Amino acid sequence: MTFDRSIKIAPSILAADFANFGAECEAIEAQGADWVHVDVMDGHFVPNISFGPTTCAAIRPHIKGIMDVHLMIAPVDPYIEAFANAGADFITAHVEAGAHIHRTLQAIRGAGAKAGVALNPGTPASAVEHLLDITDLVCVMTVNPGFGGQKFIDMSDKIKTLRAMIGDRPIHIEIDGGVDVNTAPTVAQAGADVLVAGSAVFRGGSVSNPGPYGDNIRAIREAATGVYV
């Protein structure tokens, strides 16, 4: 997995057709998605329930590229091995989800996955300052986690601070929440390189009509890069 800071679009399957996850993953990749983002919610850490490691294992054969698993759960540590075994390339845990995030990141790497750490809107960038040497991705939440389709919260200053803190380390900055053609330029200019988008990608399309997925992905990428694709 070669590191680069080019803009990557990571559609969240939380906005996909739950009855067609495998086909939806294949469709978004065929239409230009760089990563597939899987939002895992437990109804405890966040006020919603989505899916678990068995779903990840079921869709893994349908994903050629990166499966990016975002754990909005607490506790995290008991489930790391299951998600790693399910084929997660990245496993991201929230700094707010437990008292020992450093240990959690060590465990994720120990299980063979790339380690991500997520920050809720109310959590400062400084919370991950001493975690960067064992981190592969920092996810900046631009909504309060728990539901798709929420209004974007501008975290540009936090993103810029993180980008400066990261320096030349091979660490991705991912943005999750309210990303669309209007907000993508803001986060990209601040220093983000992985843009998670749910409804903004899946809107207007379907497994039987995937063309709009590609149109939406290209539009977000163009807005983020300023380059027509």
Short mmCIF file of C-alpha atoms in Angstrom, two decimals:
data_model
loop_
_atom_site.label_atom_id
_atom_site.label_comp_id
_atom_site.label_asym_id
_atom_site.label_seq_id
_atom_site.Cartn_x
_atom_site.Cartn_y
_atom_site.Cartn_z
CA MET A 1 0.00 0.00 0.00
CA THR A 2 1.98 2.97 -1.31
CA PHE A 3 1.38 6.23 0.53
CA ASP A 4 0.42 9.35 -1.37
CA ARG A 5 -1.37 12.60 -0.60
CA SER A 6 -3.51 12.78 -3.72
CA ILE A 7 -7.23 13.27 -3.16
CA LYS A 8 -9.05 10.00 -2.55
CA ILE A 9 -12.83 9.65 -2.55
CA ALA A 10 -14.15 7.10 -0.05
CA PRO A 11 -17.90 6.54 -0.41
CA SER A 12 -19.61 5.51 2.82
CA ILE A 13 -21.77 2.44 2.32
CA LEU A 14 -24.01 3.72 5.10
CA ALA A 15 -25.75 5.54 2.24
CA ALA A 16 -25.85 2.47 -0.03
CA ASP A 17 -28.65 -0.02 -0.60
CA PHE A 18 -28.34 -2.37 2.39
CA ALA A 19 -29.89 -5.21 0.42
CA ASN A 20 -27.18 -4.98 -2.26
CA PHE A 21 -23.94 -4.23 -0.41
CA GLY A 22 -21.72 -6.45 -2.54
CA ALA A 23 -23.03 -5.05 -5.80
CA GLU A 24 -22.92 -1.50 -4.43
CA CYS A 25 -19.22 -1.87 -3.49
CA GLU A 26 -18.44 -3.17 -6.97
CA ALA A 27 -20.43 -0.36 -8.56
CA ILE A 28 -18.75 2.50 -6.70
CA GLU A 29 -15.28 1.11 -7.39
CA ALA A 30 -16.12 0.70 -11.07
CA GLN A 31 -17.30 4.31 -11.06
CA GLY A 32 -14.04 5.65 -9.63
CA ALA A 33 -14.14 5.29 -5.84
CA ASP A 34 -10.65 5.05 -4.35
CA TRP A 35 -11.60 3.51 -0.99
CA VAL A 36 -14.77 1.94 0.44
CA HIS A 37 -15.66 3.42 3.83
CA VAL A 38 -17.57 1.26 6.33
CA ASP A 39 -19.21 3.07 9.26
CA VAL A 40 -19.64 0.73 12.22
CA MET A 41 -22.02 1.99 14.94
CA ASP A 42 -23.00 0.31 18.19
CA GLY A 43 -25.99 2.27 19.52
CA HIS A 44 -23.88 3.08 22.59
CA PHE A 45 -20.96 5.30 21.61
CA VAL A 46 -23.20 6.82 18.93
CA PRO A 47 -27.02 6.87 18.76
CA ASN A 48 -27.39 4.45 15.87
CA ILE A 49 -26.65 0.82 14.98
CA SER A 50 -25.24 -0.22 11.62
CA PHE A 51 -23.23 -3.41 11.05
CA GLY A 52 -20.32 -5.46 12.33
CA PRO A 53 -17.41 -7.67 11.28
CA THR A 54 -19.58 -10.29 9.57
CA THR A 55 -20.82 -7.62 7.13
CA CYS A 56 -17.22 -6.55 6.49
CA ALA A 57 -16.23 -10.16 5.80
CA ALA A 58 -19.19 -10.55 3.44
CA ILE A 59 -18.35 -7.49 1.32
CA ARG A 60 -14.56 -7.92 1.35
CA PRO A 61 -14.55 -10.20 -1.74
CA HIS A 62 -16.45 -7.48 -3.62
CA ILE A 63 -13.85 -4.78 -2.87
CA LYS A 64 -10.70 -4.71 -4.98
CA GLY A 65 -9.12 -1.73 -3.25
CA ILE A 66 -9.04 -0.34 0.29
CA MET A 67 -11.68 -1.26 2.87
CA ASP A 68 -11.63 1.58 5.39
CA VAL A 69 -13.45 0.58 8.59
CA HIS A 70 -14.49 3.36 10.97
CA LEU A 71 -15.38 2.05 14.42
CA MET A 72 -17.85 4.31 16.19
CA ILE A 73 -18.04 1.87 19.06
CA ALA A 74 -16.97 1.59 22.70
CA PRO A 75 -15.18 -0.43 23.85
CA VAL A 76 -13.04 -0.95 20.75
CA ASP A 77 -10.27 -3.36 21.72
CA PRO A 78 -12.35 -6.58 21.98
CA TYR A 79 -13.42 -6.22 18.33
CA ILE A 80 -10.14 -5.29 16.63
CA GLU A 81 -9.13 -8.83 15.76
CA ALA A 82 -12.55 -9.62 14.27
CA PHE A 83 -12.46 -6.59 11.96
CA ALA A 84 -8.85 -7.29 10.97
CA ASN A 85 -9.76 -10.89 10.18
CA ALA A 86 -12.72 -9.59 8.15
CA GLY A 87 -10.25 -7.89 5.81
CA ALA A 88 -10.15 -4.28 6.99
CA ASP A 89 -7.17 -2.42 5.53
CA PHE A 90 -7.65 0.55 7.86
CA ILE A 91 -9.31 0.35 11.28
CA THR A 92 -10.10 3.71 12.86
CA ALA A 93 -11.00 4.14 16.53
CA HIS A 94 -12.20 7.29 18.27
CA VAL A 95 -9.92 8.98 20.76
CA GLU A 96 -13.06 9.61 22.85
CA ALA A 97 -14.08 5.93 22.93
CA GLY A 98 -11.75 4.79 25.68
CA ALA A 99 -9.02 5.67 28.13
CA HIS A 100 -6.21 3.87 26.32
CA ILE A 101 -6.22 4.97 22.68
CA HIS A 102 -2.44 4.42 22.40
CA ARG A 103 -2.93 0.76 23.31
CA THR A 104 -5.81 0.51 20.84
CA LEU A 105 -3.68 1.83 17.98
CA GLN A 106 -0.90 -0.60 18.92
CA ALA A 107 -3.43 -3.43 18.85
CA ILE A 108 -4.75 -2.43 15.43
CA ARG A 109 -1.25 -2.45 13.97
CA GLY A 110 -0.52 -5.67 15.79
CA ALA A 111 -3.53 -7.25 14.09
CA GLY A 112 -2.07 -6.36 10.70
CA ALA A 113 -4.21 -3.35 9.78
CA LYS A 114 -3.35 0.31 9.34
CA ALA A 115 -4.26 2.32 12.45
CA GLY A 116 -6.59 5.30 12.31
CA VAL A 117 -7.68 7.67 15.06
CA ALA A 118 -10.84 9.79 14.82
CA LEU A 119 -11.63 13.14 16.43
CA ASN A 120 -15.16 14.35 17.13
CA PRO A 121 -15.90 18.04 16.38
CA GLY A 122 -15.43 19.02 20.03
CA THR A 123 -12.05 17.28 20.38
CA PRO A 124 -8.90 19.33 19.66
CA ALA A 125 -6.09 18.30 17.35
CA SER A 126 -3.76 18.18 20.35
CA ALA A 127 -5.50 14.98 21.48
CA VAL A 128 -3.53 13.01 18.86
CA GLU A 129 -0.21 14.88 19.08
CA HIS A 130 1.46 12.07 21.01
CA LEU A 131 -0.10 9.32 18.89
CA LEU A 132 1.22 10.28 15.46
CA ASP A 133 4.19 7.91 15.45
CA ILE A 134 1.83 4.91 15.70
CA THR A 135 -0.91 6.35 13.48
CA ASP A 136 -1.53 5.89 9.75
CA LEU A 137 -4.66 8.03 9.45
CA VAL A 138 -6.37 10.84 11.37
CA CYS A 139 -10.10 11.12 10.74
CA VAL A 140 -11.57 14.56 11.41
CA MET A 141 -15.30 14.37 12.01
CA THR A 142 -17.12 17.27 10.38
CA VAL A 143 -20.43 16.16 11.88
CA ASN A 144 -21.24 14.68 15.25
CA PRO A 145 -21.08 10.94 14.55
CA GLY A 146 -24.09 8.69 14.48
CA PHE A 147 -26.11 9.52 11.39
CA GLY A 148 -25.54 10.14 7.70
CA GLY A 149 -26.75 13.20 5.84
CA GLN A 150 -25.90 15.77 8.50
CA LYS A 151 -24.85 19.37 7.91
CA PHE A 152 -21.11 19.98 7.55
CA ILE A 153 -19.24 21.59 10.48
CA ASP A 154 -16.21 23.57 9.32
CA MET A 155 -13.07 22.12 10.96
CA SER A 156 -10.55 23.89 8.69
CA ASP A 157 -8.42 25.21 11.54
CA LYS A 158 -8.19 21.74 13.10
CA ILE A 159 -7.22 20.21 9.75
CA LYS A 160 -4.50 22.84 9.21
CA THR A 161 -3.15 22.23 12.71
CA LEU A 162 -3.04 18.49 12.11
CA ARG A 163 -1.35 18.92 8.75
CA ALA A 164 1.38 21.00 10.39
CA MET A 165 1.75 18.47 13.22
CA ILE A 166 2.02 15.56 10.79
CA GLY A 167 4.76 17.16 8.73
CA ASP A 168 6.35 14.60 6.42
CA ARG A 169 5.01 11.55 8.27
CA PRO A 170 3.05 9.17 5.99
CA ILE A 171 -0.29 9.87 7.67
CA HIS A 172 -3.57 10.46 5.83
CA ILE A 173 -6.02 13.15 6.95
CA GLU A 174 -9.54 11.90 6.36
CA ILE A 175 -12.71 13.99 6.54
CA ASP A 176 -16.00 12.36 7.47
CA GLY A 177 -19.33 14.16 7.49
CA GLY A 178 -21.18 16.47 5.12
CA VAL A 179 -18.63 16.22 2.31
CA ASP A 180 -19.99 17.29 -1.08
CA VAL A 181 -18.98 19.52 -3.99
CA ASN A 182 -19.47 22.61 -1.82
CA THR A 183 -17.40 21.50 1.17
CA ALA A 184 -14.71 19.41 -0.56
CA PRO A 185 -12.60 22.46 -1.59
CA THR A 186 -12.54 23.75 2.00
CA VAL A 187 -11.18 20.53 3.51
CA ALA A 188 -8.79 19.80 0.63
CA GLN A 189 -7.25 23.27 0.83
CA ALA A 190 -6.81 22.82 4.59
CA GLY A 191 -4.77 19.66 4.02
CA ALA A 192 -7.11 16.66 3.86
CA ASP A 193 -6.54 13.89 1.30
CA VAL A 194 -9.26 11.29 2.02
CA LEU A 195 -12.84 12.51 1.62
CA VAL A 196 -15.64 10.32 2.93
CA ALA A 197 -18.96 11.00 1.22
CA GLY A 198 -22.20 9.11 1.63
CA SER A 199 -25.37 10.64 0.24
CA ALA A 200 -23.32 12.96 -1.99
CA VAL A 201 -22.01 9.90 -3.87
CA PHE A 202 -25.03 7.60 -3.85
CA ARG A 203 -27.64 10.26 -4.62
CA GLY A 204 -29.45 9.65 -7.89
CA GLY A 205 -27.94 6.26 -8.67
CA SER A 206 -28.47 2.58 -8.00
CA VAL A 207 -26.87 -0.78 -8.72
CA SER A 208 -28.89 -0.95 -11.93
CA ASN A 209 -28.05 2.68 -12.79
CA PRO A 210 -24.55 3.35 -11.40
CA GLY A 211 -23.66 6.18 -13.75
CA PRO A 212 -24.69 8.89 -11.29
CA TYR A 213 -22.23 7.43 -8.76
CA GLY A 214 -19.42 8.15 -11.18
CA ASP A 215 -20.74 11.62 -11.96
CA ASN A 216 -20.93 12.41 -8.25
CA ILE A 217 -17.45 11.04 -7.50
CA ARG A 218 -15.91 12.99 -10.37
CA ALA A 219 -17.70 16.17 -9.28
CA ILE A 220 -16.38 15.88 -5.71
CA ARG A 221 -12.85 15.12 -6.94
CA GLU A 222 -12.98 18.07 -9.35
CA ALA A 223 -14.20 20.39 -6.58
CA ALA A 224 -11.42 19.20 -4.24
CA THR A 225 -8.58 19.39 -6.77
CA GLY A 226 -9.72 22.13 -9.11
CA VAL A 227 -8.94 19.75 -11.96
CA TYR A 228 -11.61 18.53 -14.33
CA VAL A 229 -11.69 14.71 -14.45
#
